[in-house]
Coordinates of C-alpha atoms in Angstrom, one line a residue:
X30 CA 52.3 101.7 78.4
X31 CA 55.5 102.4 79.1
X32 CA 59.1 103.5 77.6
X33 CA 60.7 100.4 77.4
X34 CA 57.5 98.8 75.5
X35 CA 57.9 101.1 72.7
X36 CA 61.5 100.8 72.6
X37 CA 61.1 96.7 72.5
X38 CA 57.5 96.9 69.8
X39 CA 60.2 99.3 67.6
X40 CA 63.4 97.0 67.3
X41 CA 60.7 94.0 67.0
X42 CA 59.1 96.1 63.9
X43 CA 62.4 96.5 62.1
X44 CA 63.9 93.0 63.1
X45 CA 60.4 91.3 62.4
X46 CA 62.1 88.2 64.9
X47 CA 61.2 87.6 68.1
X48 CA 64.2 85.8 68.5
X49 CA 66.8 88.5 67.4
X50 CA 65.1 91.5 68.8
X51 CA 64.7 90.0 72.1
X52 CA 68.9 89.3 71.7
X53 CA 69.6 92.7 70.3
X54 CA 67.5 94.2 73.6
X55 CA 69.3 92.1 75.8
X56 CA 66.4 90.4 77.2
X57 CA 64.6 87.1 77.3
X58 CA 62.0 86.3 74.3
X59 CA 59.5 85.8 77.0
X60 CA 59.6 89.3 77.8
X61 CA 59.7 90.7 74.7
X62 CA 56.5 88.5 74.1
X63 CA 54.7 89.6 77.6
X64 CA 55.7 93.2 76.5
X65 CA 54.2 93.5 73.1
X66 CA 51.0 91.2 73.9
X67 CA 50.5 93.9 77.0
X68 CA 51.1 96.3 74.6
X69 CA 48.3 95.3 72.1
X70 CA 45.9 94.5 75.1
X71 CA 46.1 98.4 76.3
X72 CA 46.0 99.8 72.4
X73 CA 42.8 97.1 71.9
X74 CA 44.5 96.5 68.2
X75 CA 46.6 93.8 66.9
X76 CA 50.5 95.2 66.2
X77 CA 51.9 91.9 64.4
X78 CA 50.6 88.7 62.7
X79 CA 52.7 85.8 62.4
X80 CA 54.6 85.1 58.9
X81 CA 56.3 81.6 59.3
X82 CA 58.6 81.7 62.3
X83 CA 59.0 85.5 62.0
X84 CA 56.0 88.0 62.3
X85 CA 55.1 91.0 60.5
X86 CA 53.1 94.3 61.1
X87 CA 49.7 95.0 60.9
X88 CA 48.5 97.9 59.2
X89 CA 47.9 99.0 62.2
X90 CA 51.3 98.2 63.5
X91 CA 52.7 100.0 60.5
X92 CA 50.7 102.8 61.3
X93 CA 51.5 102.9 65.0
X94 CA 55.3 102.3 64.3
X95 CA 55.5 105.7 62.1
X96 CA 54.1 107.5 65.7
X97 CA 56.5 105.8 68.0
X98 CA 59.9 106.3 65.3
X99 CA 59.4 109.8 65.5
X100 CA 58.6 110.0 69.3
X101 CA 61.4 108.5 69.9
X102 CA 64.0 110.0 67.8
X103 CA 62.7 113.6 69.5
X104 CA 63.5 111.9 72.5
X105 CA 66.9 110.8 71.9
X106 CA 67.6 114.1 70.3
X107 CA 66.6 115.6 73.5
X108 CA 69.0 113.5 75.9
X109 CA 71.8 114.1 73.6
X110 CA 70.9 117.8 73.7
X111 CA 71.3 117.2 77.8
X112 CA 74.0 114.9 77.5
X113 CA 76.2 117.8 75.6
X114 CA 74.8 120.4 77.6
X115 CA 76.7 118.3 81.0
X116 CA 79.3 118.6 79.5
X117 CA 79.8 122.0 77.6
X118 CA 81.1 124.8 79.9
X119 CA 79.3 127.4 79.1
X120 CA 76.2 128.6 80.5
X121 CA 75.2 130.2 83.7
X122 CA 75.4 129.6 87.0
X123 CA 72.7 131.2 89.8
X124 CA 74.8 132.1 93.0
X125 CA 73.2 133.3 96.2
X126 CA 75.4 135.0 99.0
X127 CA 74.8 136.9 102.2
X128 CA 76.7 140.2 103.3
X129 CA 79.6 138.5 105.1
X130 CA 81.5 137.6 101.9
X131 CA 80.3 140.4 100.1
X132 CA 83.4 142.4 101.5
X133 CA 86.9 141.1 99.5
X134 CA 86.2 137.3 99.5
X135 CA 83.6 137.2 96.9
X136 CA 84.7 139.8 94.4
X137 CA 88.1 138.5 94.6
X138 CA 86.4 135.4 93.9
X139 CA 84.8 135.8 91.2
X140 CA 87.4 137.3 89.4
X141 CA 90.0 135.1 89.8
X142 CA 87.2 132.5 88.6
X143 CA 86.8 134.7 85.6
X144 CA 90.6 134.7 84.8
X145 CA 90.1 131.1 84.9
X146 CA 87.6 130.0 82.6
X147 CA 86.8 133.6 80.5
X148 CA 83.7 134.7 79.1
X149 CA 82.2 131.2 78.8
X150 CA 80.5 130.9 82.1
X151 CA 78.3 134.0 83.4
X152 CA 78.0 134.1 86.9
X153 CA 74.1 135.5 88.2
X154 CA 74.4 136.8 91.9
X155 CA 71.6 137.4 94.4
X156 CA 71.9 138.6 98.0
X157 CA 69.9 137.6 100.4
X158 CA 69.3 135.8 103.9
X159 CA 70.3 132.2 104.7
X160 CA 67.0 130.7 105.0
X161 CA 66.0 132.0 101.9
X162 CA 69.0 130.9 100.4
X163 CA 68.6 127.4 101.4
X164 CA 65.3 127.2 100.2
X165 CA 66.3 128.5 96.5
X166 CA 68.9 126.0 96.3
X167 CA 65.8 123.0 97.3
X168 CA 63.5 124.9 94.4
X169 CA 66.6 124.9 92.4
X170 CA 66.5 129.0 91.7
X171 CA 69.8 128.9 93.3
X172 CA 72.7 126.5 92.0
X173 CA 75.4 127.3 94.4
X174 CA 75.1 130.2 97.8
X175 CA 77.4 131.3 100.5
X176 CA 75.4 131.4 104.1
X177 CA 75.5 129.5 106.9
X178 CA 74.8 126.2 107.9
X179 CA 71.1 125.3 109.0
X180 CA 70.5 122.2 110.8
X181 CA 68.2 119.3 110.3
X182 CA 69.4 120.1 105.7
X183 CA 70.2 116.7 104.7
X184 CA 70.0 117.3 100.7
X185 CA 72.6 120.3 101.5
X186 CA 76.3 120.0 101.6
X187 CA 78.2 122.5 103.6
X188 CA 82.1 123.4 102.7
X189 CA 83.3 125.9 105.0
X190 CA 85.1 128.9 103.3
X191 CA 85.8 131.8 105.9
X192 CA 84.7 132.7 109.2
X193 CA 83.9 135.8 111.3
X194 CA 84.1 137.1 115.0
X195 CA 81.2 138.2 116.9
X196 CA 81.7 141.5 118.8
X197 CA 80.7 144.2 120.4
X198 CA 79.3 147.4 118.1
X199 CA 79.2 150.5 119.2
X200 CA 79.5 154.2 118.5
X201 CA 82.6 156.2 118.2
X202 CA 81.6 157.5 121.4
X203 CA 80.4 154.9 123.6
X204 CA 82.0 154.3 126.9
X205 CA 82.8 151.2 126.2
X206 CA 84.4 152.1 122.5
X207 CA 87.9 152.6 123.6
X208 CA 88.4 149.3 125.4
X209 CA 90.6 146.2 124.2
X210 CA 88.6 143.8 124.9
X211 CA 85.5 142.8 127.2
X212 CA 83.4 139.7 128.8
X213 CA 79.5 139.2 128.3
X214 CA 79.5 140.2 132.4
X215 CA 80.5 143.2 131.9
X216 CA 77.6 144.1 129.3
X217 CA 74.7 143.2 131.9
X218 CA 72.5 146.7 132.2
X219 CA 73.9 148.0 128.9
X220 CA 70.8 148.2 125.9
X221 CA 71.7 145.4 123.8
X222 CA 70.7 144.5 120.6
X223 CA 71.5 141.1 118.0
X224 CA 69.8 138.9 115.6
X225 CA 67.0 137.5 115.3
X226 CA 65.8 133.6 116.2
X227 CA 65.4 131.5 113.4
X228 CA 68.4 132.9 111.5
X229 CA 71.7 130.6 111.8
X230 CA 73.8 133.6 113.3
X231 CA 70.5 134.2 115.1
X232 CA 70.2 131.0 117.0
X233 CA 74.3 130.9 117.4
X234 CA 74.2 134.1 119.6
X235 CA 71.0 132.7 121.6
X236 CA 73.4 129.7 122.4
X237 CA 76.1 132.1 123.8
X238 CA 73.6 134.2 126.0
X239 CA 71.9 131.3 127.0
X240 CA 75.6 130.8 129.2
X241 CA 75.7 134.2 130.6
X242 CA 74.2 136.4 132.3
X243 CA 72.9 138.8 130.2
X244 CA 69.0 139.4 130.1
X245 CA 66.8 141.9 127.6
X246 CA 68.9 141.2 124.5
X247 CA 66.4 142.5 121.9
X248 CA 67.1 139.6 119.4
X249 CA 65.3 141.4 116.4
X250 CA 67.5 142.3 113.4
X251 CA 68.4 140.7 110.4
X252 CA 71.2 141.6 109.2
X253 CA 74.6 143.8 110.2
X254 CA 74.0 146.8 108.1
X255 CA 70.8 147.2 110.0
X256 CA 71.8 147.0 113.4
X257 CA 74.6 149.2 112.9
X258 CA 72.4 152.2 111.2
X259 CA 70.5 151.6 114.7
X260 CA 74.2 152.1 116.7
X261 CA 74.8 154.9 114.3
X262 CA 71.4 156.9 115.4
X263 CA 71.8 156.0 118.7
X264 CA 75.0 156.5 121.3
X265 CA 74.1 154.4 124.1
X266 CA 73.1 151.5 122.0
X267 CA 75.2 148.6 121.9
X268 CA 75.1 145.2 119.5
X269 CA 76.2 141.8 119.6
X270 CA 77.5 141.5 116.2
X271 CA 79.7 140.1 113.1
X272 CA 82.4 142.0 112.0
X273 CA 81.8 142.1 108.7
X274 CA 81.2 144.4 105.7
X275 CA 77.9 145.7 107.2
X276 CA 80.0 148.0 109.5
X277 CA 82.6 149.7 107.2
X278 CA 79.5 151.2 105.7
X279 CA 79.7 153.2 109.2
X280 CA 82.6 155.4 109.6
X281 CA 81.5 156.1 113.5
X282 CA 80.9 152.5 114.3
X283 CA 83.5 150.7 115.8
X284 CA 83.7 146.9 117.6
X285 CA 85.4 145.2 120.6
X286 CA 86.2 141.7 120.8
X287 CA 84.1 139.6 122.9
X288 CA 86.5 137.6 125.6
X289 CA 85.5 133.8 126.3
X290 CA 83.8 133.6 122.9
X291 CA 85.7 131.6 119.9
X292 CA 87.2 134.0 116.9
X293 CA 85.9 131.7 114.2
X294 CA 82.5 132.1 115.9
X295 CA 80.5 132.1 113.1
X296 CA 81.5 130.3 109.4
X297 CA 80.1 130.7 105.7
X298 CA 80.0 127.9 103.5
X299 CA 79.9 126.8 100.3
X300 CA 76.1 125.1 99.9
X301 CA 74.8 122.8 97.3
X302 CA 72.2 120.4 96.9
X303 CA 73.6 117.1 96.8
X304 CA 70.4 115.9 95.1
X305 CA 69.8 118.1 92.2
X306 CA 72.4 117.7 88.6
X307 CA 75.1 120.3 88.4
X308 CA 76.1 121.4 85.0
X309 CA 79.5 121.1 83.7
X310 CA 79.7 125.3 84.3
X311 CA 78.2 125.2 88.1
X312 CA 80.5 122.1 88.9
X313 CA 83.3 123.7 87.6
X314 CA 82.9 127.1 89.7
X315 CA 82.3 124.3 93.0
X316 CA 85.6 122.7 92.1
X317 CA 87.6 126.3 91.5
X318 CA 85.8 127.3 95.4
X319 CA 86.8 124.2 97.4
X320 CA 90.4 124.9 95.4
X321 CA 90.8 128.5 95.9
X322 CA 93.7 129.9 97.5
X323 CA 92.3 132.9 99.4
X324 CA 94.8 133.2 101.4
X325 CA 97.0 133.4 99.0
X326 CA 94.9 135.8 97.3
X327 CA 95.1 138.4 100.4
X328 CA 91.6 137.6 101.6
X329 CA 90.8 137.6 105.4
X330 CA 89.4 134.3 106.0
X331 CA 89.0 134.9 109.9
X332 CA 90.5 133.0 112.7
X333 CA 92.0 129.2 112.0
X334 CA 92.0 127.0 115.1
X335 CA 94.5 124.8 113.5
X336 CA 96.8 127.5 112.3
X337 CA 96.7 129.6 115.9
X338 CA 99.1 129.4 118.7
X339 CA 98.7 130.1 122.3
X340 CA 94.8 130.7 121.6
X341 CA 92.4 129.7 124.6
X342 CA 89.0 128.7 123.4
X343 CA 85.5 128.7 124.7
X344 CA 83.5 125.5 123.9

């Protein structure tokens, strides 16, 4: 038994023709007929008896049609519930982030989106990492997050919204704290710390110290604000970092840009799941972030290739 069987035994039962239902449904009278007799084949009762050249119901087609009208008025009820729902504003929308835009681009964000559309759309925020991240937004806990881009994601789409260096942290009074700038050569024998495999940022740095020299990296940390409470403990520690929000925390933590490695090193985007429905309220806040003017807005969106001059990048 299926849907469209109860929608073609009901018109039948209130047309009591063959011949008009099947018109009214849009389909052939032979499939009307091969629906209803399949229909009284799985019940094991007879639905109509012929009257002339119309038919009639059975008392136990009268019976049976009192079941399936009110079925399927509660089911129509609900998809108009859904179908106003799509396209009502309000409601909520779940919104996952890391640290890196936890500094002024996502407060800034937010309430300029609030200035926008009022009190009609609550926005829930969670922080966390990007794999987890990605994973709410498959589970569908998550409708939209800022993180970076994992690889082999299919069902997620990506729009990049700001980008941050990677460089060197270190204390206040580290030898190396009062230089301009310096390569990945230069750090080989200094303690060095960075992130963890299997993170984004994680796997981004292995790529860059895969192409130098450097050796004993301990690639171990999740996240900025914990590799720089190591720095901040420890003088002669040095990190391969973002510069982000993690190390204003720090008032004795500093940075030094990396030669040889790209400014926008490392990008946050935008992710949704292509495959899941967005309510009208989380398409809305998707559409207002892919049209934000952050720059506009004073927000430091990193480096932009296409906006630089005279910049020499690495590959």
């Amino acid at each position: 038994m299926n849907l469209s069987q109860l929608y073609y035994f009901k018109k039948l039962a209130e047309l009591q023709h063959y011949t008009r239902a099947a018109k009214e449904l849009y389909i052939a009278q032979p499939t009307l007929s091969d629906a209803i007799s399949s229909l009284e084949k799985e019940l094991g009762v007879a639905l109509f008896c012929r009257d002339g050249r119309s038919v009639k119901l059975t008392s136990n087609g009268s019976e049976f049609y009192r079941y399936v009208s009110d079925s399927l008025r509660s089911l129509d009820d609900g998809i108009d519930a859904m179908n106003r729902r799509k396209t009502q504003l309000g409601g909520t929308v779940s919104l996952g982030a890391t640290f890196t835009v936890q500094d002024d681009y996502l407060p800034t964000l937010l309430k300029a989106y609030r200035e926008h559309v009022g009190d009609e759309v609550r926005i829930e925020t969670y922080q966390a990492f990007t794999n987890y991240l990605t994973q709410s937004l498959h589970n569908e806990t998550l409708d939209v997050a800022f993180c970076g881009r994992r690889d082999r994601e299919p069902d997620i789409e990506y729009f990049p919204v700001l980008n941050r260096s990677l460089e060197l942290g270190v204390r206040a009074d580290h030898p190396l704290a009062g230089r301009s700038s310096i390569a990945l050569e230069e750090l080989c024998g200094q303690r060095l710390i960075t992130y963890r495999r299997g993170t984004p940022i994680g796997e981004a740095v292995q790529r860059i110290l895969e192409q130098s020299p450097l050796e004993g990296v301990e690639a171990l940390y999740d996240d900025d604000i914990t590799m720089a409470s190591a720095l901040s403990v420890d003088g002669g520690l040095a990190a391969l970092m973002l510069n982000s929000i993690g190390l204003k925390v720090f008032s004795n933590i500093t940075t030094v840009p990396l030669e040889g490695v790209r400014p926008d090193f490392y990008w946050v985007y935008l992710a949704v799941n292509a495959k899941h429905a967005k309510t009208a309220a989380v398409q809305s806040f998707i559409d207002f972030v892919k049209g934000f003017d952050a720059e506009g807005a004073g927000i430091d969106l990193g480096f932009r290739p296409d906006r630089a001059e005279g910049v020499s990048l690495s590959a």
